[in-house]
Amino acid sequence: MEKRELTCIGCPMGCFLTVMLENGEAVSVSGNTCQKGDIYARKEVVDPTRIVTSTVKVSGGDKSRVSVKTNKDIPKNKIFDIMEEINKTSAHAPISIGDVIIRNVAGTGSDIIATGSAEVM
Ligand code: SF4
């Protein structure tokens, strides 16, 4: 049996979780205060994913940056590739919430969408 220890990111309590694995599969989770921690731990040890949130440069707008996020979970090991694309991107105003800023970011099948807006200056 393999033992993995992690901190739950499901809420600010940050419960300290222990996962026991057998043949690459989670067989038990302890330390969680609620079911969300159990679900998070079982997924995290096998297929860790995240929603990425950041900001993108805006050109010609009333703001210099606009907030963005991935429209679905992306593999955790793609975060740096995604941030590199986000940092290279400049979006043109006007931008509305929900606009696609980057399609298929870093080949993940996820889009970067605006969570804020910017008007033309
Ligand atoms: S296990 Fe539940 S209570 Fe604990 S950090 Fe995760 S979500 Fe919060």
XYZ file of C-alpha atoms and ligand atoms in Angstrom:
129
model
C 0.000 0.000 0.000
C 1.150 3.516 -0.838
C 0.310 6.487 1.396
C -0.215 10.015 0.046
C -0.803 13.092 2.175
C -2.391 16.271 0.879
C -4.265 19.356 1.968
C -7.860 19.705 0.810
C -8.506 22.845 -1.229
C -12.285 22.492 -1.092
C -12.733 25.249 1.505
C -10.662 27.485 3.826
C -10.531 24.797 6.564
C -7.773 23.063 4.564
C -8.198 19.609 6.111
C -5.078 17.422 6.117
C -5.969 14.318 4.110
C -4.340 10.893 4.001
C -5.038 8.661 1.014
C -4.110 4.982 0.892
C -3.499 3.641 -2.615
C -3.311 0.115 -3.922
C -2.306 -0.599 -7.535
C -2.654 3.104 -8.326
C -6.211 3.328 -6.978
C -7.364 5.153 -3.860
C -8.794 2.630 -1.401
C -9.360 4.905 1.595
C -9.345 8.578 2.564
C -9.065 9.908 6.116
C -8.815 13.335 7.703
C -11.656 14.832 5.670
C -14.410 16.668 7.531
C -16.914 16.332 4.694
C -17.614 14.279 1.561
C -16.137 16.966 -0.671
C -12.694 16.167 0.758
C -13.106 12.473 0.000
C -14.043 13.224 -3.630
C -11.191 15.740 -3.990
C -8.570 13.347 -2.557
C -9.580 10.388 -4.752
C -9.414 12.549 -7.879
C -6.256 14.433 -6.878
C -4.106 11.303 -6.496
C -5.149 9.849 -9.865
C -6.095 12.747 -12.155
C -5.305 16.158 -10.625
C -7.082 19.028 -12.388
C -7.638 22.719 -11.742
C -9.593 25.724 -12.946
C -7.010 28.414 -13.783
C -7.866 32.039 -12.956
C -5.727 34.984 -13.997
C -5.826 38.297 -15.874
C -5.076 39.213 -19.483
C -3.706 42.492 -20.874
C -6.282 44.723 -22.562
C -5.492 47.049 -25.455
C -7.619 50.085 -26.287
C -9.802 49.673 -23.215
C -10.777 51.596 -20.112
C -8.864 49.007 -18.045
C -5.342 47.682 -18.493
C -6.273 44.083 -17.585
C -9.373 41.922 -17.448
C -9.953 38.834 -15.288
C -10.168 35.455 -17.040
C -10.487 31.750 -16.237
C -10.518 28.383 -17.955
C -14.028 27.302 -18.878
C -13.383 23.796 -17.512
C -10.898 21.835 -15.414
C -7.482 21.421 -16.999
C -4.731 18.905 -16.115
C -2.623 20.316 -13.281
C 0.613 19.717 -15.238
C -0.575 22.156 -17.943
C -0.836 25.180 -15.629
C 2.559 26.655 -16.590
C 1.886 26.239 -20.346
C -1.480 27.936 -19.892
C -0.005 30.824 -17.896
C 2.632 31.323 -20.577
C -0.102 31.698 -23.241
C -2.149 33.989 -20.999
C 0.882 36.200 -20.330
C 1.604 36.518 -24.069
C -1.995 37.458 -24.899
C -3.467 40.922 -25.313
C -7.237 41.197 -25.782
C -8.831 44.098 -27.647
C -11.639 46.080 -26.035
C -14.601 45.868 -25.907
C -14.623 42.691 -23.845
C -17.734 41.235 -22.246
C -18.046 38.597 -19.537
C -18.036 35.185 -21.216
C -16.075 36.271 -24.311
C -13.561 33.652 -25.446
C -10.091 35.203 -25.130
C -7.999 32.107 -26.039
C -9.472 29.045 -27.729
C -8.102 25.575 -26.864
C -5.466 27.030 -24.557
C -2.208 25.003 -24.590
C -4.022 22.260 -26.499
C -6.115 21.326 -23.447
C -9.514 21.615 -25.136
C -10.379 24.320 -22.602
C -10.946 27.959 -23.540
C -9.865 31.045 -21.604
C -12.965 33.167 -21.070
C -13.387 36.673 -19.691
C -14.849 36.953 -16.186
C -14.701 40.744 -16.317
C -15.416 43.356 -18.933
C -13.681 46.338 -20.528
C -15.170 49.183 -22.564
C -13.503 50.915 -25.504
C -11.621 53.956 -24.219
S -12.662 18.129 3.661
Fe -14.470 19.439 3.550
S -14.259 20.767 5.342
Fe -12.238 19.871 4.967
S -11.170 21.375 3.649
Fe -12.142 19.850 2.313
S -14.091 20.794 1.762
Fe -13.342 21.853 3.574
